[in-house]
Structures are given as C-alpha cells and as structure tokens.
Coordinates of N, CA and C in Angstrom, one line a residue:
X1 N -7.2 0.6 1.3 CA -7.0 -1.3 1.1 C -6.7 -0.9 1.8
X2 N -6.7 -1.4 2.8 CA -5.7 -1.6 4.3 C -4.8 -2.4 4.8
X3 N -4.0 -1.3 5.1 CA -2.9 -0.5 5.3 C -2.8 0.3 6.5
X4 N -1.2 0.1 6.9 CA -0.9 1.2 8.0 C 0.5 0.7 7.2
X5 N 1.1 2.1 7.8 CA 1.2 2.5 7.4 C 3.3 3.3 8.1
X6 N 4.2 3.3 7.8 CA 5.0 3.7 9.1 C 5.4 4.7 8.4
X7 N 5.3 5.6 9.4 CA 5.3 7.2 8.6 C 6.8 8.2 9.3
X8 N 7.9 7.3 10.4 CA 9.0 7.4 11.0 C 9.3 7.3 9.3
X9 N 9.2 6.3 8.8 CA 10.1 5.8 7.5 C 11.3 7.0 6.3
X10 N 12.4 6.8 6.5 CA 13.1 7.5 5.4 C 13.6 7.9 4.0
X11 N 13.8 6.0 4.3 CA 13.3 5.9 2.3 C 12.4 6.2 2.0
X12 N 13.0 5.9 0.4 CA 11.8 5.9 -0.7 C 10.4 5.1 -0.8
X13 N 9.2 5.9 -0.8 CA 8.1 4.7 -0.9 C 7.9 4.8 0.3
X14 N 6.3 4.1 0.5 CA 5.8 3.8 1.7 C 5.7 2.6 1.9
X15 N 6.3 2.9 3.4 CA 6.7 1.3 3.6 C 5.0 1.1 4.8
X16 N 5.0 -0.6 4.3 CA 3.9 -0.6 5.1 C 4.1 -1.4 6.6
X17 N 3.4 -0.4 7.2 CA 4.0 -0.7 9.2 C 4.4 -2.1 9.7
X18 N 5.2 -3.0 10.1 CA 5.5 -4.1 10.7 C 4.8 -4.5 12.4
X19 N 4.0 -3.3 12.6 CA 3.3 -3.4 14.1 C 1.9 -4.3 13.4
X20 N 0.7 -4.9 14.3 CA 0.3 -6.0 13.9 C -1.0 -5.5 13.2
X21 N -0.9 -3.9 12.7 CA -1.9 -2.9 12.3 C -1.6 -2.5 10.9
X22 N -0.5 -3.6 10.8 CA 0.5 -3.3 9.1 C -1.0 -3.4 7.9
X23 N -0.8 -4.8 8.3 CA -1.9 -4.8 7.2 C -3.1 -5.7 7.9
X24 N -4.6 -4.8 6.6 CA -6.1 -6.2 7.7 C -6.1 -7.1 7.4
X25 N -5.6 -8.0 8.1 CA -6.7 -8.9 7.7 C -7.5 -9.5 6.8
X26 N -8.0 -10.2 5.8 CA -9.0 -9.9 4.6 C -9.2 -8.6 4.2
X27 N -8.6 -8.0 4.5 CA -8.3 -6.5 3.2 C -8.0 -6.7 2.2
X28 N -7.5 -5.7 1.5 CA -7.8 -5.9 0.4 C -6.2 -6.3 -0.1
X29 N -5.2 -5.3 1.0 CA -4.2 -5.4 0.6 C -3.4 -6.5 0.7
X30 N -3.9 -7.5 2.2 CA -4.0 -8.9 1.9 C -5.0 -9.9 0.8
X31 N -5.2 -9.2 0.9 CA -5.7 -10.3 -0.1 C -5.5 -10.1 -1.7
X32 N -4.0 -9.3 -1.7 CA -3.7 -8.9 -2.6 C -2.2 -9.3 -2.8
X33 N -2.0 -9.8 -1.4 CA -0.6 -10.9 -0.9 C 0.2 -9.5 -0.7
X34 N -0.1 -8.0 -0.1 CA 1.1 -7.7 0.5 C 1.6 -8.0 1.9
X35 N 3.1 -7.3 2.1 CA 2.8 -8.4 3.1 C 3.3 -7.0 4.4
X36 N 3.4 -7.2 5.7 CA 4.1 -6.6 6.7 C 5.6 -5.9 6.0
X37 N 7.0 -4.7 6.1 CA 7.7 -5.0 5.6 C 7.6 -4.4 4.0
X38 N 6.5 -4.8 3.3 CA 6.7 -4.1 1.8 C 7.2 -2.9 2.1
X39 N 7.3 -2.2 0.5 CA 7.4 -0.8 0.7 C 7.1 -0.3 -1.0
X40 N 5.6 0.3 -0.9 CA 4.9 0.7 -1.7 C 5.6 1.9 -2.8
X41 N 6.3 1.1 -4.1 CA 6.6 2.7 -4.4 C 5.9 2.7 -5.7
X42 N 5.4 2.8 -6.6 CA 4.2 3.3 -6.8 C 3.2 2.5 -7.1
X43 N 1.5 3.9 -7.3 CA 0.5 3.5 -7.2 C -0.4 4.3 -8.6
X44 N -0.8 2.8 -9.5 CA -1.3 2.6 -10.8 C -0.5 4.2 -12.0
X45 N 0.7 4.1 -11.3 CA 1.7 4.1 -12.5 C 2.6 5.5 -11.9
X46 N 2.0 5.8 -10.6 CA 1.9 7.1 -9.5 C 3.0 7.1 -9.4
X47 N 4.5 7.9 -8.8 CA 4.8 7.1 -8.4 C 4.2 7.4 -7.1
X48 N 5.7 6.9 -5.6 CA 5.3 7.5 -4.2 C 6.3 7.4 -3.9
X49 N 6.6 8.6 -3.3 CA 7.9 8.8 -2.4 C 8.2 8.8 -0.8
X50 N 6.8 8.4 -0.3 CA 6.4 9.0 1.0 C 5.9 8.7 0.8
X51 N 4.5 8.3 2.7 CA 3.5 7.8 2.7 C 3.0 8.4 2.6
X52 N 2.6 10.3 2.8 CA 2.0 11.2 3.3 C 1.1 11.0 1.2
X53 N 2.1 10.8 -0.3 CA 1.8 11.0 -0.9 C 1.1 9.2 -2.0
X54 N 1.1 8.5 -0.4 CA 0.2 7.3 -1.5 C -0.8 7.0 -0.5
X55 N -1.5 8.1 0.4 CA -2.6 8.5 1.5 C -3.3 9.8 -0.1
X56 N -2.4 10.3 -0.7 CA -3.6 11.0 -1.8 C -4.1 10.7 -2.6
X57 N -3.2 9.9 -2.7 CA -3.0 9.0 -4.4 C -4.5 8.0 -4.1
X58 N -4.2 6.5 -3.0 CA -6.1 6.5 -1.9 C -6.4 6.9 -2.6
X59 N -6.4 8.3 -1.8 CA -7.7 9.4 -1.2 C -8.2 9.8 -3.7
X60 N -7.8 9.7 -4.0 CA -8.0 10.6 -5.3 C -9.1 9.7 -6.6
X61 N -8.8 8.2 -5.2 CA -9.7 6.7 -6.0 C -10.7 6.8 -5.5
X62 N -12.1 5.8 -6.2 CA -12.9 5.0 -5.6 C -13.4 3.9 -5.3
X63 N -13.7 3.1 -4.5 CA -13.9 1.8 -3.5 C -14.5 1.3 -4.5
X64 N -14.0 -0.1 -5.0 CA -14.7 -0.2 -5.7 C -13.6 -0.8 -7.0
X65 N -12.2 0.7 -7.4 CA -11.4 1.0 -7.9 C -10.3 -0.5 -7.8
X66 N -9.8 -1.0 -9.0 CA -8.6 -1.6 -9.3 C -7.5 -1.0 -9.7
X67 N -5.8 -1.1 -8.4 CA -5.5 -0.2 -8.4 C -4.3 -1.1 -8.5
X68 N -3.0 -0.8 -9.6 CA -1.5 -1.6 -10.1 C -0.5 -0.9 -8.7
X69 N -0.4 -1.7 -8.2 CA 0.5 -1.5 -6.2 C 2.6 -1.6 -6.7
X70 N 3.2 -1.3 -7.2 CA 4.6 -1.5 -7.3 C 5.1 -1.8 -6.3
X71 N 5.6 -2.3 -5.4 CA 6.0 -2.4 -3.8 C 7.8 -3.2 -4.2
X72 N 8.6 -3.2 -3.7 CA 9.4 -3.5 -3.3 C 9.3 -4.7 -2.1
X73 N 9.9 -5.9 -2.1 CA 9.7 -7.2 -0.9 C 11.3 -7.6 -1.5
X74 N 12.0 -7.3 0.1 CA 13.6 -8.5 0.1 C 14.7 -8.0 -1.2
X75 N 14.3 -6.0 -1.7 CA 14.9 -5.8 -2.9 C 14.7 -6.9 -4.1
X76 N 13.6 -7.2 -4.1 CA 12.6 -7.3 -5.5 C 11.3 -6.8 -6.6
X77 N 10.6 -6.0 -7.2 CA 10.5 -5.4 -7.0 C 9.3 -6.8 -7.6
X78 N 8.2 -6.1 -7.5 CA 6.9 -6.7 -7.9 C 5.8 -5.9 -8.1
X79 N 4.4 -6.5 -8.5 CA 4.0 -5.4 -9.0 C 2.0 -6.6 -9.0
X80 N 1.0 -6.3 -8.2 CA 0.0 -6.5 -8.3 C -1.4 -5.1 -8.5
X81 N -2.5 -6.6 -8.5 CA -3.7 -5.7 -8.7 C -4.6 -6.3 -7.3
X82 N -4.2 -5.0 -6.5 CA -5.7 -4.2 -5.3 C -7.2 -3.8 -5.4
X83 N -8.1 -4.4 -5.2 CA -9.9 -3.4 -5.0 C -9.6 -2.3 -3.8
X84 N -9.3 -1.8 -4.8 CA -9.9 -1.0 -3.1 C -11.7 -0.8 -2.6
X85 N -11.6 -1.3 -1.3 CA -12.7 -1.5 -0.8 C -13.0 0.0 0.5
X86 N -13.3 0.2 1.4 CA -14.1 0.9 2.6 C -13.7 1.0 3.0
X87 N -12.9 1.3 4.6 CA -12.4 1.3 5.5 C -14.0 0.9 7.3
X88 N -13.3 -0.3 7.6 CA -14.1 -0.9 8.2 C -14.0 -0.5 9.7
X89 N -14.7 0.8 10.1 CA -14.4 1.4 11.2 C -15.3 1.8 11.8

C-alpha cells in the first residue's frame, strides 16, 4: 500500500507515520491522496483497531486489488480507493 504506520499509536485505527517514510512517494496510498498523520479506520469494510489488524487485512488481499480505505484526517472521515501494488524493496 506504500505506507508506514506508527506502532506506538494507542488510539483506534492505524496512524500513518509522520516520519519521512510514512507515505512512499508515487506509491498506491500517495496516488489515492492519503497523507502522513491520517488514521486508517477501515479497509474494505473491515474495521481496523490497530496497525497489526491493518497488516493482516492487507496481507489477505492480492496485488492489483482495489480496496476502499476509510480514514480520518483532522477529525473528518473520508474514503478513497487504493489499488494495491508490490512493495519496491
């Protein structure tokens, strides 16, 4: 998906890290408009309680799948489609 999450975040959801690696430039999340500091609260209708749950749900998907990502930014809930791609490691 092209994000790094803050594993120390204690709220509900998965917080996209505010570090430089939070969003991979040109990656799926970047193309969909996600930003550092966004909190992912659901993926394809599955509620995300923490970063571990986000990883499990993403791993259950396939490269090329389009997933609906619901997230909060500045206390406003938004939704975008993200097309999953292979990691460029």
